[in-house]
mmCIF file of C-alpha atoms and ligand atoms in Angstrom:
data_model
loop_
_atom_site.group_PDB
_atom_site.id
_atom_site.type_symbol
_atom_site.label_atom_id
_atom_site.label_comp_id
_atom_site.label_asym_id
_atom_site.label_seq_id
_atom_site.Cartn_x
_atom_site.Cartn_y
_atom_site.Cartn_z
ATOM 1 C CA UNK L 1 72.193 80.878 61.799
ATOM 2 C CA UNK L 2 74.760 82.399 64.178
ATOM 3 C CA UNK L 3 72.976 85.754 63.965
ATOM 4 C CA UNK L 4 69.671 84.072 64.701
ATOM 5 C CA UNK L 5 71.190 82.377 67.748
ATOM 6 C CA UNK L 6 72.640 85.665 69.001
ATOM 7 C CA UNK L 7 69.330 87.445 68.550
ATOM 8 C CA UNK L 8 67.541 84.637 70.364
ATOM 9 C CA UNK L 9 70.008 84.860 73.273
ATOM 10 C CA UNK L 10 69.557 88.621 73.579
ATOM 11 C CA UNK L 11 65.751 88.367 73.464
ATOM 12 C CA UNK L 12 65.836 85.550 76.035
ATOM 13 C CA UNK L 13 68.083 87.487 78.398
ATOM 14 C CA UNK L 14 66.045 90.673 78.083
ATOM 15 C CA UNK L 15 62.657 89.134 78.407
ATOM 16 C CA UNK L 16 63.268 86.081 80.578
ATOM 17 C CA UNK L 17 60.987 83.069 80.122
ATOM 18 C CA UNK L 18 57.843 85.009 81.106
ATOM 19 C CA UNK L 19 58.271 87.619 78.399
ATOM 20 C CA UNK L 20 58.753 90.282 81.084
ATOM 21 C CA UNK L 21 62.141 91.734 82.087
ATOM 22 C CA UNK L 22 64.081 89.858 84.727
ATOM 23 C CA UNK L 23 67.046 91.444 86.433
ATOM 24 C CA UNK L 24 69.879 89.370 87.837
ATOM 25 C CA UNK L 25 71.725 91.770 90.159
ATOM 26 C CA UNK L 26 75.064 90.656 91.684
ATOM 27 C CA UNK L 27 76.961 92.175 94.604
ATOM 28 C CA UNK L 28 80.601 92.356 95.619
ATOM 29 C CA UNK L 29 79.539 92.377 99.265
ATOM 30 C CA UNK L 30 77.768 90.002 101.651
ATOM 31 C CA UNK L 31 74.204 90.169 102.959
ATOM 32 C CA UNK L 32 73.721 93.099 105.345
ATOM 33 C CA UNK L 33 76.258 95.299 103.503
ATOM 34 C CA UNK L 34 75.725 98.710 101.891
ATOM 35 C CA UNK L 35 75.492 97.092 98.436
ATOM 36 C CA UNK L 36 72.974 94.564 99.752
ATOM 37 C CA UNK L 37 70.847 97.342 101.282
ATOM 38 C CA UNK L 38 70.955 99.137 97.931
ATOM 39 C CA UNK L 39 69.960 96.045 95.963
ATOM 40 C CA UNK L 40 67.144 95.087 98.363
ATOM 41 C CA UNK L 41 65.642 98.589 98.092
ATOM 42 C CA UNK L 42 66.086 98.505 94.302
ATOM 43 C CA UNK L 43 64.297 95.147 94.152
ATOM 44 C CA UNK L 44 61.450 96.327 96.413
ATOM 45 C CA UNK L 45 60.860 99.570 94.489
ATOM 46 C CA UNK L 46 61.131 98.053 91.005
ATOM 47 C CA UNK L 47 58.884 95.086 91.807
ATOM 48 C CA UNK L 48 56.307 97.257 93.600
ATOM 49 C CA UNK L 49 56.183 99.990 90.955
ATOM 50 C CA UNK L 50 56.025 97.508 88.075
ATOM 51 C CA UNK L 51 53.276 95.659 90.012
ATOM 52 C CA UNK L 52 55.359 92.514 90.059
ATOM 53 C CA UNK L 53 55.887 92.495 86.284
ATOM 54 C CA UNK L 54 59.666 93.006 86.573
ATOM 55 C CA UNK L 55 61.447 90.511 88.820
ATOM 56 C CA UNK L 56 64.778 91.315 90.479
ATOM 57 C CA UNK L 57 66.977 88.520 91.875
ATOM 58 C CA UNK L 58 69.842 89.619 94.121
ATOM 59 C CA UNK L 59 73.056 87.553 94.378
ATOM 60 C CA UNK L 60 75.314 88.455 97.337
ATOM 61 C CA UNK L 61 79.107 88.119 97.254
ATOM 62 C CA UNK L 62 80.198 84.529 96.854
ATOM 63 C CA UNK L 63 77.157 83.371 94.866
ATOM 64 C CA UNK L 64 78.444 84.129 91.366
ATOM 65 C CA UNK L 65 82.168 84.909 91.579
ATOM 66 C CA UNK L 66 84.759 87.562 92.239
ATOM 67 C CA UNK L 67 84.297 91.253 91.406
ATOM 68 C CA UNK L 68 86.191 90.813 88.126
ATOM 69 C CA UNK L 69 84.022 87.832 87.172
ATOM 70 C CA UNK L 70 80.826 89.779 87.945
ATOM 71 C CA UNK L 71 81.952 92.581 85.638
ATOM 72 C CA UNK L 72 82.600 90.059 82.840
ATOM 73 C CA UNK L 73 79.129 88.597 83.364
ATOM 74 C CA UNK L 74 77.549 92.035 82.977
ATOM 75 C CA UNK L 75 79.621 92.632 79.835
ATOM 76 C CA UNK L 76 78.464 89.374 78.251
ATOM 77 C CA UNK L 77 74.831 89.723 79.347
ATOM 78 C CA UNK L 78 74.684 86.812 81.808
ATOM 79 C CA UNK L 79 73.967 89.453 84.474
ATOM 80 C CA UNK L 80 71.878 92.582 83.931
ATOM 81 C CA UNK L 81 73.108 94.594 86.964
ATOM 82 C CA UNK L 82 76.095 94.454 89.313
ATOM 83 C CA UNK L 83 78.308 96.581 91.484
ATOM 84 C CA UNK L 84 81.793 97.091 90.064
ATOM 85 C CA UNK L 85 84.226 98.748 92.459
ATOM 86 C CA UNK L 86 86.926 100.920 90.896
ATOM 87 C CA UNK L 87 89.496 99.122 93.041
ATOM 88 C CA UNK L 88 88.818 95.987 91.002
ATOM 89 C CA UNK L 89 88.074 97.673 87.686
ATOM 90 C CA UNK L 90 91.240 99.711 87.154
ATOM 91 C CA UNK L 91 92.820 97.378 84.606
ATOM 92 C CA UNK L 92 89.601 97.224 82.550
ATOM 93 C CA UNK L 93 88.680 100.939 82.700
ATOM 94 C CA UNK L 94 91.852 102.917 83.622
ATOM 95 C CA UNK L 95 89.858 106.177 83.873
ATOM 96 C CA UNK L 96 88.007 104.814 86.919
ATOM 97 C CA UNK L 97 91.235 104.871 88.894
ATOM 98 C CA UNK L 98 90.436 108.487 89.676
ATOM 99 C CA UNK L 99 88.750 106.848 92.686
ATOM 100 C CA UNK L 100 92.113 105.387 93.729
ATOM 101 C CA UNK L 101 93.800 108.796 94.099
ATOM 102 C CA UNK L 102 94.391 109.582 97.755
ATOM 103 C CA UNK L 103 93.450 113.066 99.036
ATOM 104 C CA UNK L 104 91.925 114.099 95.687
ATOM 105 C CA UNK L 105 88.346 114.263 96.943
ATOM 106 C CA UNK L 106 86.951 116.562 99.617
ATOM 107 C CA UNK L 107 87.175 115.880 103.357
ATOM 108 C CA UNK L 108 83.442 116.558 103.336
ATOM 109 C CA UNK L 109 81.325 113.546 102.290
ATOM 110 C CA UNK L 110 78.452 115.841 101.279
ATOM 111 C CA UNK L 111 80.698 117.638 98.803
ATOM 112 C CA UNK L 112 81.843 114.314 97.384
ATOM 113 C CA UNK L 113 78.248 113.165 97.089
ATOM 114 C CA UNK L 114 77.494 116.205 94.952
ATOM 115 C CA UNK L 115 80.541 115.507 92.771
ATOM 116 C CA UNK L 116 79.511 111.834 92.314
ATOM 117 C CA UNK L 117 75.814 112.387 91.657
ATOM 118 C CA UNK L 118 75.898 115.801 89.973
ATOM 119 C CA UNK L 119 75.612 116.350 86.262
ATOM 120 C CA UNK L 120 79.265 117.396 85.925
ATOM 121 C CA UNK L 121 81.965 116.009 83.656
ATOM 122 C CA UNK L 122 82.977 113.138 85.949
ATOM 123 C CA UNK L 123 79.968 110.918 85.348
ATOM 124 C CA UNK L 124 79.651 111.840 81.662
ATOM 125 C CA UNK L 125 83.289 111.048 80.846
ATOM 126 C CA UNK L 126 83.401 107.911 82.956
ATOM 127 C CA UNK L 127 80.149 106.842 81.302
ATOM 128 C CA UNK L 128 81.859 107.097 77.899
ATOM 129 C CA UNK L 129 84.801 105.034 79.128
ATOM 130 C CA UNK L 130 82.492 102.360 80.558
ATOM 131 C CA UNK L 131 80.394 102.216 77.358
ATOM 132 C CA UNK L 132 83.528 101.542 75.310
ATOM 133 C CA UNK L 133 83.952 98.415 77.485
ATOM 134 C CA UNK L 134 80.296 97.399 77.067
ATOM 135 C CA UNK L 135 79.184 98.575 80.492
ATOM 136 C CA UNK L 136 76.528 101.162 81.275
ATOM 137 C CA UNK L 137 77.498 103.298 84.270
ATOM 138 C CA UNK L 138 74.345 104.076 86.258
ATOM 139 C CA UNK L 139 75.519 105.420 89.620
ATOM 140 C CA UNK L 140 78.604 106.249 91.611
ATOM 141 C CA UNK L 141 77.809 105.025 95.117
ATOM 142 C CA UNK L 142 79.729 106.272 98.139
ATOM 143 C CA UNK L 143 80.115 103.695 100.926
ATOM 144 C CA UNK L 144 82.207 105.463 103.583
ATOM 145 C CA UNK L 145 85.800 106.481 104.326
ATOM 146 C CA UNK L 146 88.520 103.947 103.766
ATOM 147 C CA UNK L 147 90.093 103.084 107.131
ATOM 148 C CA UNK L 148 93.467 101.404 107.636
ATOM 149 C CA UNK L 149 93.508 98.434 109.983
ATOM 150 C CA UNK L 150 96.762 97.001 111.247
ATOM 151 C CA UNK L 151 98.901 95.588 113.964
ATOM 152 C CA UNK L 152 100.113 99.128 114.712
ATOM 153 C CA UNK L 153 98.977 102.773 114.385
ATOM 154 C CA UNK L 154 99.801 104.183 110.933
ATOM 155 C CA UNK L 155 100.574 107.806 111.662
ATOM 156 C CA UNK L 156 103.313 108.409 109.106
ATOM 157 C CA UNK L 157 104.909 106.774 106.073
ATOM 158 C CA UNK L 158 107.642 105.434 108.394
ATOM 159 C CA UNK L 159 104.958 103.283 110.096
ATOM 160 C CA UNK L 160 104.195 101.800 106.673
ATOM 161 C CA UNK L 161 107.837 100.738 106.139
ATOM 162 C CA UNK L 162 107.674 97.034 105.195
ATOM 163 C CA UNK L 163 103.978 96.914 106.215
ATOM 164 C CA UNK L 164 102.172 94.274 104.164
ATOM 165 C CA UNK L 165 98.814 95.825 103.338
ATOM 166 C CA UNK L 166 96.108 94.054 101.370
ATOM 167 C CA UNK L 167 94.681 96.288 98.672
ATOM 168 C CA UNK L 168 92.225 95.773 95.848
ATOM 169 C CA UNK L 169 94.176 95.057 92.645
ATOM 170 C CA UNK L 170 93.921 98.455 90.884
ATOM 171 C CA UNK L 171 97.486 99.401 89.852
ATOM 172 C CA UNK L 172 97.257 102.915 91.284
ATOM 173 C CA UNK L 173 96.133 101.692 94.700
ATOM 174 C CA UNK L 174 99.236 99.525 94.734
ATOM 175 C CA UNK L 175 101.349 102.508 93.662
ATOM 176 C CA UNK L 176 99.916 104.738 96.409
ATOM 177 C CA UNK L 177 100.956 102.303 99.116
ATOM 178 C CA UNK L 178 104.360 101.821 97.525
ATOM 179 C CA UNK L 179 104.744 105.612 97.722
ATOM 180 C CA UNK L 180 104.174 105.329 101.492
ATOM 181 C CA UNK L 181 106.914 102.664 101.714
ATOM 182 C CA UNK L 182 104.462 99.797 102.287
ATOM 183 C CA UNK L 183 104.409 96.388 100.690
ATOM 184 C CA UNK L 184 100.963 96.272 99.013
ATOM 185 C CA UNK L 185 99.542 92.802 98.485
ATOM 186 C CA UNK L 186 96.430 92.567 96.278
ATOM 187 C CA UNK L 187 94.159 89.606 96.985
ATOM 188 C CA UNK L 188 90.441 88.801 96.703
ATOM 189 C CA UNK L 189 88.120 90.183 99.389
ATOM 190 C CA UNK L 190 87.154 86.686 100.506
ATOM 191 C CA UNK L 191 90.757 85.814 101.421
ATOM 192 C CA UNK L 192 91.531 88.844 103.598
ATOM 193 C CA UNK L 193 90.301 87.505 106.966
ATOM 194 C CA UNK L 194 92.329 84.285 106.648
ATOM 195 C CA UNK L 195 95.424 86.171 105.503
ATOM 196 C CA UNK L 196 95.192 88.526 108.521
ATOM 197 C CA UNK L 197 94.622 85.632 110.895
ATOM 198 C CA UNK L 198 97.650 83.734 109.565
ATOM 199 C CA UNK L 199 99.813 86.905 109.610
ATOM 200 C CA UNK L 200 100.404 86.637 105.872
ATOM 201 C CA UNK L 201 99.554 90.357 105.792
ATOM 202 C CA UNK L 202 99.816 93.041 108.492
ATOM 203 C CA UNK L 203 96.738 95.041 107.572
ATOM 204 C CA UNK L 204 94.105 96.003 105.038
ATOM 205 C CA UNK L 205 91.940 98.983 104.112
ATOM 206 C CA UNK L 206 88.140 99.186 103.878
ATOM 207 C CA UNK L 207 85.187 101.186 105.201
ATOM 208 C CA UNK L 208 84.050 100.523 108.790
ATOM 209 C CA UNK L 209 80.837 98.684 107.858
ATOM 210 C CA UNK L 210 82.944 96.144 105.919
ATOM 211 C CA UNK L 211 85.575 95.848 108.666
ATOM 212 C CA UNK L 212 82.732 94.907 110.995
ATOM 213 C CA UNK L 213 80.759 92.517 108.794
ATOM 214 C CA UNK L 214 83.881 90.742 107.484
ATOM 215 C CA UNK L 215 85.174 90.470 111.112
ATOM 216 C CA UNK L 216 88.550 92.008 110.188
ATOM 217 C CA UNK L 217 88.544 93.910 113.508
ATOM 218 C CA UNK L 218 88.726 90.586 115.377
ATOM 219 C CA UNK L 219 92.231 89.970 114.043
ATOM 220 C CA UNK L 220 93.578 93.556 114.063
ATOM 221 C CA UNK L 221 94.880 95.839 116.812
ATOM 222 C CA UNK L 222 94.356 99.373 115.497
ATOM 223 C CA UNK L 223 91.985 101.348 113.230
ATOM 224 C CA UNK L 224 93.643 104.415 111.677
ATOM 225 C CA UNK L 225 91.383 107.064 110.146
ATOM 226 C CA UNK L 226 93.241 109.258 107.644
ATOM 227 C CA UNK L 227 90.137 110.110 105.555
ATOM 228 C CA UNK L 228 92.443 109.767 102.558
ATOM 229 C CA UNK L 229 89.867 108.223 100.234
ATOM 230 C CA UNK L 230 86.113 107.660 100.158
ATOM 231 C CA UNK L 231 85.267 104.084 99.169
ATOM 232 C CA UNK L 232 83.018 104.175 96.134
ATOM 233 C CA UNK L 233 81.514 101.483 94.007
ATOM 234 C CA UNK L 234 79.795 101.883 90.672
ATOM 235 C CA UNK L 235 76.439 100.447 89.701
ATOM 236 C CA UNK L 236 76.683 99.004 86.198
ATOM 237 C CA UNK L 237 74.223 97.421 83.777
ATOM 238 C CA UNK L 238 74.409 95.496 80.537
ATOM 239 C CA UNK L 239 73.828 98.080 77.739
ATOM 240 C CA UNK L 240 71.803 95.699 75.500
ATOM 241 C CA UNK L 241 69.510 94.873 78.377
ATOM 242 C CA UNK L 242 68.764 98.551 79.029
ATOM 243 C CA UNK L 243 68.305 99.258 75.329
ATOM 244 C CA UNK L 244 65.853 96.353 75.089
ATOM 245 C CA UNK L 245 63.573 97.724 77.827
ATOM 246 C CA UNK L 246 60.429 99.667 76.924
ATOM 247 C CA UNK L 247 60.724 103.414 77.386
ATOM 248 C CA UNK L 248 58.537 103.346 80.487
ATOM 249 C CA UNK L 249 60.568 100.535 82.081
ATOM 250 C CA UNK L 250 63.782 102.430 81.355
ATOM 251 C CA UNK L 251 62.274 105.484 83.024
ATOM 252 C CA UNK L 252 61.281 103.369 86.014
ATOM 253 C CA UNK L 253 64.847 102.054 86.410
ATOM 254 C CA UNK L 254 66.207 105.582 86.061
ATOM 255 C CA UNK L 255 63.842 107.071 88.643
ATOM 256 C CA UNK L 256 64.585 104.334 91.201
ATOM 257 C CA UNK L 257 68.318 104.731 90.615
ATOM 258 C CA UNK L 258 68.125 108.495 91.192
ATOM 259 C CA UNK L 259 66.004 108.044 94.327
ATOM 260 C CA UNK L 260 68.456 105.544 95.792
ATOM 261 C CA UNK L 261 71.474 107.815 95.272
ATOM 262 C CA UNK L 262 70.333 109.979 98.196
ATOM 263 C CA UNK L 263 68.780 107.251 100.317
ATOM 264 C CA UNK L 264 71.887 105.031 100.283
ATOM 265 C CA UNK L 265 74.209 107.948 101.007
ATOM 266 C CA UNK L 266 72.415 108.486 104.309
ATOM 267 C CA UNK L 267 72.171 104.778 105.004
ATOM 268 C CA UNK L 268 75.921 104.210 104.563
ATOM 269 C CA UNK L 269 76.629 107.033 107.035
ATOM 270 C CA UNK L 270 74.388 105.314 109.574
ATOM 271 C CA UNK L 271 75.905 101.861 108.894
ATOM 272 C CA UNK L 272 79.441 103.193 109.369
ATOM 273 C CA UNK L 273 78.511 105.085 112.558
ATOM 274 C CA UNK L 274 76.636 102.189 114.161
ATOM 275 C CA UNK L 275 79.172 99.553 113.242
ATOM 276 C CA UNK L 276 82.045 101.524 114.710
ATOM 277 C CA UNK L 277 80.068 101.347 117.950
ATOM 278 C CA UNK L 278 79.669 97.576 117.532
ATOM 279 C CA UNK L 279 83.398 97.150 116.921
ATOM 280 C CA UNK L 280 84.157 99.194 120.033
ATOM 281 C CA UNK L 281 81.709 97.183 122.145
ATOM 282 C CA UNK L 282 83.010 93.839 120.941
ATOM 283 C CA UNK L 283 86.746 94.487 120.966
ATOM 284 C CA UNK L 284 89.380 96.639 122.599
ATOM 285 C CA UNK L 285 90.717 97.819 119.250
ATOM 286 C CA UNK L 286 92.548 101.169 119.384
ATOM 287 C CA UNK L 287 91.113 104.007 117.263
ATOM 288 C CA UNK L 288 93.548 106.579 115.865
ATOM 289 C CA UNK L 289 92.473 109.692 113.945
ATOM 290 C CA UNK L 290 95.224 111.515 112.085
ATOM 291 C CA UNK L 291 95.565 115.250 112.579
ATOM 292 C CA UNK L 292 95.987 117.640 109.660
ATOM 293 C CA UNK L 293 99.820 117.760 109.867
ATOM 294 C CA UNK L 294 99.982 113.955 109.735
ATOM 295 C CA UNK L 295 97.618 113.804 106.772
ATOM 296 C CA UNK L 296 99.701 116.436 104.974
ATOM 297 C CA UNK L 297 102.744 114.113 104.908
ATOM 298 C CA UNK L 298 100.690 111.335 103.282
ATOM 299 C CA UNK L 299 99.139 113.824 100.849
ATOM 300 C CA UNK L 300 102.582 114.928 99.665
ATOM 301 C CA UNK L 301 103.779 111.344 99.284
ATOM 302 C CA UNK L 302 100.683 110.428 97.240
ATOM 303 C CA UNK L 303 100.831 113.367 94.797
ATOM 304 C CA UNK L 304 103.059 111.676 92.134
ATOM 305 C CA UNK L 305 100.383 108.979 91.686
ATOM 306 C CA UNK L 306 98.290 111.628 89.905
ATOM 307 C CA UNK L 307 100.881 111.727 87.097
ATOM 308 C CA UNK L 308 100.624 107.952 86.801
ATOM 309 C CA UNK L 309 96.843 108.320 86.524
ATOM 310 C CA UNK L 310 97.187 110.673 83.573
ATOM 311 C CA UNK L 311 99.698 108.306 81.962
ATOM 312 C CA UNK L 312 97.355 105.350 82.239
ATOM 313 C CA UNK L 313 94.015 107.113 81.615
ATOM 314 C CA UNK L 314 95.271 109.477 78.876
ATOM 315 C CA UNK L 315 93.633 112.689 77.769
ATOM 316 C CA UNK L 316 90.218 111.738 79.085
ATOM 317 C CA UNK L 317 91.826 110.984 82.446
ATOM 318 C CA UNK L 318 93.440 114.421 82.489
ATOM 319 C CA UNK L 319 90.058 116.058 81.843
ATOM 320 C CA UNK L 320 88.413 113.949 84.581
ATOM 321 C CA UNK L 321 91.107 114.944 87.064
ATOM 322 C CA UNK L 322 90.680 118.632 86.223
ATOM 323 C CA UNK L 323 86.895 118.374 86.437
ATOM 324 C CA UNK L 324 87.017 116.729 89.889
ATOM 325 C CA UNK L 325 89.473 119.320 91.204
ATOM 326 C CA UNK L 326 87.394 122.198 89.832
ATOM 327 C CA UNK L 327 84.144 120.774 91.230
ATOM 328 C CA UNK L 328 85.748 120.250 94.625
ATOM 329 C CA UNK L 329 87.109 123.790 94.745
ATOM 330 C CA UNK L 330 83.766 125.244 93.668
ATOM 331 C CA UNK L 331 81.673 123.204 96.116
ATOM 332 C CA UNK L 332 83.981 123.756 99.085
ATOM 333 C CA UNK L 333 83.720 127.548 98.881
HETATM 334 O O1 6CS I 401 87.930 95.244 99.582
HETATM 335 C C1 6CS I 401 87.220 94.795 98.705
HETATM 336 O O2 6CS I 401 87.631 94.069 97.814
HETATM 337 C C2 6CS I 401 85.721 95.120 98.742
HETATM 338 N N1 6CS I 401 85.387 96.086 99.728
HETATM 339 C C3 6CS I 401 84.184 96.525 99.805
HETATM 340 C C4 6CS I 401 83.741 97.369 100.937
HETATM 341 N N2 6CS I 401 83.286 96.315 98.839
HETATM 342 C C5 6CS I 401 83.553 95.547 97.626
HETATM 343 C C6 6CS I 401 85.044 95.310 97.446
HETATM 344 O O3 6CS I 401 85.215 94.193 96.641
#
């Protein structure tokens, strides 16, 4: 009886009431964000190319829960697709914390794009780690450089002394800011604006498009660009849902996913460029860009976090780290 019920649930979730696939796709970001642009294009292409047979419903941040709750809903099949940012996923999939390691990736976004979308070890090994946690990793999506916002310029670790910075909860993000002497304070994305406004925290870190659409710049004095880390999210799906699709529908999903990898990379560059202009027009926020010597000091301070990564992500983590470093060196030549 229990098996029958389980089977019924799976068939219902795969097919939806109409007998055709229905995709519930949840975002960790609000309408107008990079993730929203991705999901709207995904919906348009899938619905058009399946001639309306496959329906995609998009749920922006706030509709269905926090990032951690969205991941759980993909794992249990209540959602078919979602974005799962490594900054929120580190305790579930320690290997993904490779995206929390400052100064590991290239200073060149194009190089990083090739590392994230290429057929190298990174995606294969992370895919294995995700599958063990009942998640199918579809894409690694770059959303722009992380930028520090604060009540002061952050030019050296001494500026971080006692600085309360909101981070996503991944343990290695917390460790990186501790290494700079800061006081990292993880909290949900939705609470950051209020916490900045009430001076419960001194700053936070996110890409420019998010700093603009979440209005963080309204309650901050300075943007510091260190280009220490690209913000990435991962597109995940429920493995049973994908396995239950017909071969041609699976191919359709795969072709749209591959097409969007390139399209969204360019779109996020435009979003981040244009929204920096908006921030500058609407505020008198100071913009600081660190020079190489300043970045070098942060790079040195962050290096020990790589050992912590290997401790928490084990042998597979060590191979991922090597593969990223090798790919970076090769592509930068
Ligand atoms: O800071 C955060 O928690 C969030 N930032 C972005 C840009 N996307 C999702 C993530 O949850």
